[in-house]
XYZ file of C-alpha atoms in Angstrom:
395
model
C -4.863 32.339 -12.772
C -6.957 31.161 -9.852
C -8.914 34.237 -8.671
C -9.644 35.512 -5.189
C -13.033 36.891 -6.081
C -14.404 39.796 -4.079
C -17.901 38.769 -5.132
C -19.586 42.088 -5.367
C -21.325 40.169 -8.097
C -22.409 36.662 -7.165
C -22.890 35.930 -10.836
C -19.160 35.360 -11.189
C -19.162 32.169 -9.125
C -22.616 30.718 -9.838
C -23.115 27.102 -8.838
C -24.922 25.273 -11.596
C -26.780 22.919 -9.273
C -29.727 21.105 -10.799
C -31.536 21.567 -7.531
C -31.421 25.327 -7.961
C -34.169 25.709 -10.580
C -34.134 29.492 -10.419
C -30.433 29.674 -11.214
C -30.861 27.092 -13.958
C -33.567 29.190 -15.597
C -31.423 32.331 -15.493
C -28.412 30.449 -16.867
C -30.572 29.341 -19.800
C -31.540 32.967 -20.384
C -27.864 33.845 -20.866
C -27.382 30.924 -23.242
C -30.355 31.911 -25.354
C -29.196 35.523 -25.585
C -25.855 34.554 -27.097
C -27.195 31.888 -29.492
C -26.875 33.411 -32.959
C -30.259 32.673 -34.505
C -30.340 29.906 -37.062
C -26.647 28.993 -36.993
C -26.138 25.226 -36.865
C -23.849 23.847 -34.140
C -20.273 24.032 -35.427
C -16.808 24.592 -34.094
C -15.660 28.186 -33.651
C -11.927 28.612 -34.205
C -9.484 31.230 -33.043
C -5.751 31.484 -32.553
C -3.451 31.644 -29.535
C -0.271 33.749 -29.423
C 2.530 33.494 -26.832
C 2.989 36.652 -24.774
C 6.064 36.393 -22.516
C 4.986 33.677 -20.033
C 1.284 33.832 -20.904
C -0.957 33.364 -23.937
C -3.397 35.732 -25.584
C -6.510 35.347 -27.711
C -7.663 38.096 -30.069
C -11.393 38.897 -29.846
C -13.263 41.384 -32.030
C -15.451 43.433 -29.668
C -18.183 45.897 -30.695
C -19.600 47.507 -33.847
C -17.375 48.681 -35.433
C -15.043 46.226 -33.756
C -11.995 46.779 -31.589
C -9.494 43.918 -31.503
C -8.931 42.985 -27.856
C -5.873 40.896 -26.947
C -6.948 39.001 -23.835
C -4.978 36.633 -21.590
C -6.344 33.086 -21.938
C -7.220 31.825 -18.455
C -8.854 28.508 -17.538
C -8.562 29.441 -13.853
C -11.232 32.192 -13.915
C -14.559 32.961 -15.587
C -15.037 36.633 -16.402
C -14.053 38.091 -19.775
C -13.159 41.756 -19.302
C -11.342 44.409 -21.281
C -9.985 47.839 -20.445
C -12.664 50.418 -21.299
C -12.894 54.152 -21.711
C -13.332 56.307 -19.756
C -10.480 55.105 -17.534
C -10.511 55.782 -13.807
C -7.250 53.852 -13.624
C -5.969 51.859 -16.586
C -2.537 50.325 -17.026
C -0.616 51.253 -20.171
C -1.468 49.276 -23.298
C -0.038 49.525 -26.809
C -3.248 49.183 -28.820
C -6.266 51.522 -28.558
C -8.464 51.010 -25.494
C -11.980 49.833 -26.305
C -14.426 52.762 -26.246
C -18.035 51.625 -25.686
C -19.384 55.038 -26.723
C -18.267 54.276 -30.293
C -20.014 50.885 -30.495
C -23.654 50.627 -31.584
C -24.042 47.177 -29.989
C -22.794 47.963 -26.463
C -25.452 47.672 -23.726
C -24.836 47.997 -19.975
C -26.690 45.593 -17.719
C -29.154 47.068 -15.282
C -29.555 45.861 -11.742
C -32.906 44.396 -12.772
C -31.425 42.136 -15.433
C -31.300 38.389 -14.669
C -27.588 38.307 -15.512
C -26.915 40.669 -12.601
C -28.849 38.529 -10.097
C -28.156 34.927 -10.931
C -27.568 33.854 -7.365
C -27.923 35.461 -3.929
C -27.827 39.196 -3.277
C -24.179 39.951 -4.105
C -24.795 42.390 -6.986
C -23.494 45.908 -6.555
C -25.546 48.656 -8.179
C -24.701 52.284 -8.826
C -26.968 55.294 -8.549
C -27.675 54.915 -12.258
C -28.921 51.342 -11.769
C -25.899 49.884 -13.576
C -24.641 46.412 -12.638
C -21.102 46.750 -11.288
C -18.383 44.116 -10.840
C -15.197 43.819 -8.812
C -12.892 40.900 -9.702
C -9.554 40.085 -8.116
C -6.645 37.727 -8.785
C -3.402 37.068 -6.930
C -1.624 40.100 -8.379
C -4.298 41.797 -10.509
C -7.703 43.376 -10.164
C -10.426 44.910 -12.316
C -13.513 46.972 -11.574
C -16.202 48.285 -13.875
C -19.637 47.568 -15.231
C -21.148 44.446 -16.717
C -22.472 44.824 -20.231
C -23.359 42.864 -23.356
C -21.589 43.298 -26.660
C -21.231 41.709 -30.072
C -18.054 39.647 -30.338
C -16.349 37.470 -32.926
C -13.427 35.066 -33.226
C -11.428 34.455 -36.407
C -9.504 31.355 -37.452
C -6.138 31.278 -39.194
C -7.970 30.673 -42.512
C -9.976 33.867 -41.993
C -13.295 32.241 -41.048
C -15.130 34.488 -38.578
C -17.752 33.322 -36.075
C -19.871 36.130 -34.539
C -21.679 36.046 -31.192
C -24.251 38.709 -30.247
C -24.845 39.904 -26.683
C -21.990 38.245 -24.833
C -21.822 39.379 -21.193
C -18.428 40.876 -20.323
C -16.778 43.294 -17.944
C -16.074 46.818 -19.161
C -13.108 47.596 -16.928
C -12.567 51.222 -15.923
C -10.252 50.585 -12.957
C -7.605 47.943 -13.643
C -4.232 47.280 -12.070
C -1.580 44.646 -11.566
C 1.102 42.766 -13.455
C -0.010 43.307 -17.046
C 2.226 44.211 -19.949
C 1.346 46.678 -22.686
C 0.230 43.994 -25.155
C -2.412 42.604 -22.776
C -5.746 44.415 -23.021
C -7.801 42.290 -20.637
C -8.404 38.689 -19.675
C -10.766 36.038 -21.055
C -11.981 33.460 -18.550
C -12.491 29.925 -19.857
C -13.506 28.391 -16.515
C -16.548 26.188 -15.870
C -18.737 28.977 -14.438
C -21.847 30.346 -16.146
C -20.307 33.715 -16.987
C -17.245 32.275 -18.747
C -16.860 32.857 -22.471
C -17.108 29.157 -23.330
C -20.203 28.656 -21.150
C -21.964 31.567 -22.829
C -21.201 30.741 -26.466
C -21.001 26.961 -26.117
C -24.710 26.219 -26.752
C -24.554 28.069 -30.089
C -21.626 25.969 -31.347
C -22.659 22.527 -30.171
C -21.566 22.327 -26.548
C -19.541 23.712 -23.674
C -16.249 22.217 -24.780
C -13.005 23.511 -26.219
C -9.456 22.499 -27.041
C -6.216 24.467 -27.025
C -2.552 23.909 -27.736
C 0.057 25.961 -25.857
C 3.538 26.477 -27.252
C 6.730 26.045 -25.194
C 8.139 28.998 -23.261
C 9.999 31.572 -25.391
C 8.358 30.474 -28.653
C 8.601 33.092 -31.413
C 5.656 35.460 -30.708
C 4.839 35.525 -34.428
C 3.846 31.845 -34.295
C 0.229 31.129 -33.385
C -1.502 27.951 -32.286
C -5.111 26.806 -32.195
C -8.176 27.356 -30.020
C -11.377 25.511 -30.972
C -14.744 25.859 -29.232
C -17.818 23.653 -29.537
C -18.681 20.525 -31.502
C -15.627 19.398 -33.422
C -13.123 20.561 -30.796
C -12.855 17.093 -29.226
C -9.338 15.680 -28.800
C -9.264 12.219 -30.343
C -6.980 9.665 -31.955
C -3.907 7.630 -30.988
C -2.050 8.701 -27.877
C -4.966 10.519 -26.228
C -5.181 10.289 -22.443
C -8.529 11.204 -20.862
C -9.242 11.880 -17.189
C -12.468 12.516 -15.319
C -12.705 15.964 -13.766
C -13.713 16.268 -10.103
C -16.530 18.563 -9.006
C -15.226 20.796 -6.233
C -16.812 23.633 -4.282
C -15.334 26.274 -6.571
C -17.423 26.048 -9.754
C -14.719 27.653 -11.927
C -11.946 25.091 -11.664
C -10.922 22.132 -13.827
C -9.865 19.846 -10.987
C -8.124 16.476 -10.964
C -6.784 14.293 -8.162
C -2.994 14.052 -8.384
C -1.729 10.976 -6.529
C 1.976 11.340 -7.216
C 4.762 12.275 -9.620
C 7.383 9.894 -10.964
C 10.917 10.966 -11.838
C 12.183 8.217 -14.077
C 11.024 5.074 -12.309
C 10.995 6.643 -8.827
C 7.551 7.522 -7.483
C 7.164 10.649 -5.336
C 3.759 10.317 -3.595
C 1.600 13.429 -3.333
C 1.298 12.963 0.430
C 3.277 10.937 2.930
C 0.468 10.908 5.472
C -3.296 10.902 5.465
C -5.815 10.393 2.673
C -5.683 12.408 -0.533
C -8.198 15.190 -0.998
C -10.257 14.690 -4.135
C -9.728 17.407 -6.727
C -6.420 18.515 -5.160
C -5.006 19.857 -8.457
C -6.336 22.421 -10.949
C -5.369 23.150 -14.562
C -4.666 26.865 -14.997
C -3.439 28.359 -18.285
C -3.276 31.811 -16.665
C -0.428 30.826 -14.334
C 2.996 30.100 -15.905
C 4.549 27.903 -13.225
C 3.264 24.711 -11.684
C 2.636 25.239 -7.956
C 3.089 22.321 -5.568
C 2.727 22.045 -1.776
C 6.136 22.801 -0.284
C 6.566 19.376 1.293
C 5.811 17.611 -2.001
C 8.008 20.014 -3.941
C 10.955 19.423 -1.605
C 10.830 15.665 -2.148
C 10.344 16.082 -5.901
C 13.194 18.579 -6.271
C 15.584 16.234 -4.463
C 14.662 13.443 -6.853
C 15.099 15.694 -9.901
C 18.588 16.703 -8.735
C 19.465 13.037 -8.254
C 18.453 12.149 -11.805
C 20.195 14.996 -13.681
C 23.886 14.258 -14.328
C 25.159 17.852 -13.990
C 25.121 20.243 -11.046
C 22.449 22.961 -10.861
C 23.269 26.665 -11.013
C 23.837 27.801 -7.415
C 20.954 26.788 -5.123
C 18.310 26.505 -7.869
C 16.809 23.940 -10.170
C 18.308 25.659 -13.210
C 20.955 23.973 -15.356
C 23.314 25.231 -18.048
C 22.830 22.160 -20.215
C 22.701 18.359 -20.293
C 19.411 17.539 -18.617
C 19.910 13.967 -19.733
C 16.940 11.807 -20.645
C 14.817 13.026 -17.751
C 11.223 11.805 -17.943
C 8.572 12.683 -15.396
C 5.021 11.341 -15.100
C 1.990 12.887 -13.441
C -0.203 10.213 -11.867
C -3.902 11.026 -11.532
C -6.694 9.114 -9.845
C -8.226 6.462 -12.083
C -4.862 5.090 -13.277
C -4.314 8.068 -15.595
C -0.626 8.701 -16.267
C 0.601 11.786 -18.146
C 4.177 11.453 -19.348
C 6.234 14.678 -19.457
C 9.442 15.429 -21.323
C 11.897 18.217 -20.541
C 9.843 20.474 -22.877
C 7.145 20.526 -20.181
C 9.337 20.313 -17.080
C 12.094 22.819 -17.972
C 11.847 26.241 -19.617
C 14.698 27.411 -21.816
C 15.593 30.859 -20.510
C 16.928 33.833 -22.530
C 20.482 33.153 -21.252
C 20.356 29.586 -22.577
C 19.899 27.881 -19.200
C 17.046 25.513 -18.359
C 14.877 26.092 -15.261
C 12.381 23.748 -13.621
C 8.754 24.741 -14.306
C 7.484 23.964 -10.790
C 7.895 25.676 -7.432
C 6.803 25.091 -3.845
C 4.029 27.125 -2.179
C 2.266 27.251 1.183
C -0.858 25.432 0.071
C -2.287 21.933 0.374
C -3.465 21.907 -3.239
C -1.515 21.940 -6.499
C -1.835 23.895 -9.735
C -0.609 22.761 -13.142
C 0.548 25.891 -14.962
C 0.793 26.617 -18.664
C 4.483 25.664 -19.004
C 3.784 22.084 -17.945
C 0.918 21.883 -20.479
C 3.115 22.946 -23.410
C 2.986 20.780 -26.533
C -0.197 19.033 -25.479
C -3.454 19.440 -27.367
C -5.765 19.668 -24.349
C -9.515 19.176 -24.649
C -11.859 20.451 -21.919
C -15.430 19.125 -21.893
C -17.551 20.897 -19.284
C -20.752 19.010 -20.102
C -19.135 15.567 -19.689
C -16.600 16.687 -17.043
C -13.524 15.291 -18.800
C -10.133 16.584 -19.879
C -8.020 14.955 -22.598
C -4.327 15.294 -23.471
C -2.606 14.470 -26.761
C 1.139 15.044 -27.321
C 1.359 17.600 -30.142
C 3.851 20.036 -31.633
C 1.766 23.125 -30.912
C 3.968 25.332 -33.107
C 2.695 23.470 -36.173
C -1.079 23.617 -35.775
C -3.370 26.615 -36.087
């Protein structure tokens, strides 16, 4: 879910430039605050559940804890949850987190380093509380920044606690959320992201996740691992070098083309390719391609599938054939896709293409096209790795 950030708080898009010694010092302050004492570096494990076309992670927040079900999003940084008192909260099934009932909740003041990591974009209230305002394509959240004790729990029941994690206590939240979604957890590359904050205490800013195919039974969970031990290794692993782009949040690659069968559809028919033209975004269901590229790709897909599509769509009743597509990335990195990644099985039994065309020069690989891959993100080494995996069978 690539955000359009209003930046009332410049913290949310900090650039971790080594030349900026002041920012580097303040980033280290955040890392030290969330390092849990004498704990040795080790992987922290949690679980991922499908939620309609998105995925949620359950985080224990506060003392005593409230279980927050947050949308997993590699396209943004901030972790926020709906908080009482609500100015405007969307309806949710589970109890809304109430900071007044937690002994470990602390609001950030305007004088705190976390509120002034870069520039003068912080917004402060009359009570000297650090405010935030964060926006996405169809969602927004406003509230106060705070620190709180948090914990993740693996399928085996092993719990890893983290004190003083910075998060957004959202009092004014709106947009396309359903009642099972209680907030959003950003796993981007920025300093405020959950993985950047807790990474140093578990052996590094790295994580791996496995997303199930669309319409998987919501009772089935998959795995999320953070820190040392989360690396994706073994036979069949494909690793690509990430590209540093101006937006510090994104996991960006350079897509050079897409093959349908043996037919190559180049990313662009004219001019040089922009480096980092494609981002990986678990918070967006569909893959978004520039309209011109999508038009050429869709024509090739229709040519390769033996049956006619439903009306004027790329949806089919059945018989997709042996369609194989391949994403080609800079550096001779080829990611082979089956129909599990390229077509979603809909409730009516039809199969619909997981990509669409948009008015943009850049592309976005959504969560449907990453289904059944164990994907490892390594922020420190700027790599991403893919391993074909049945994500319904790991946890």
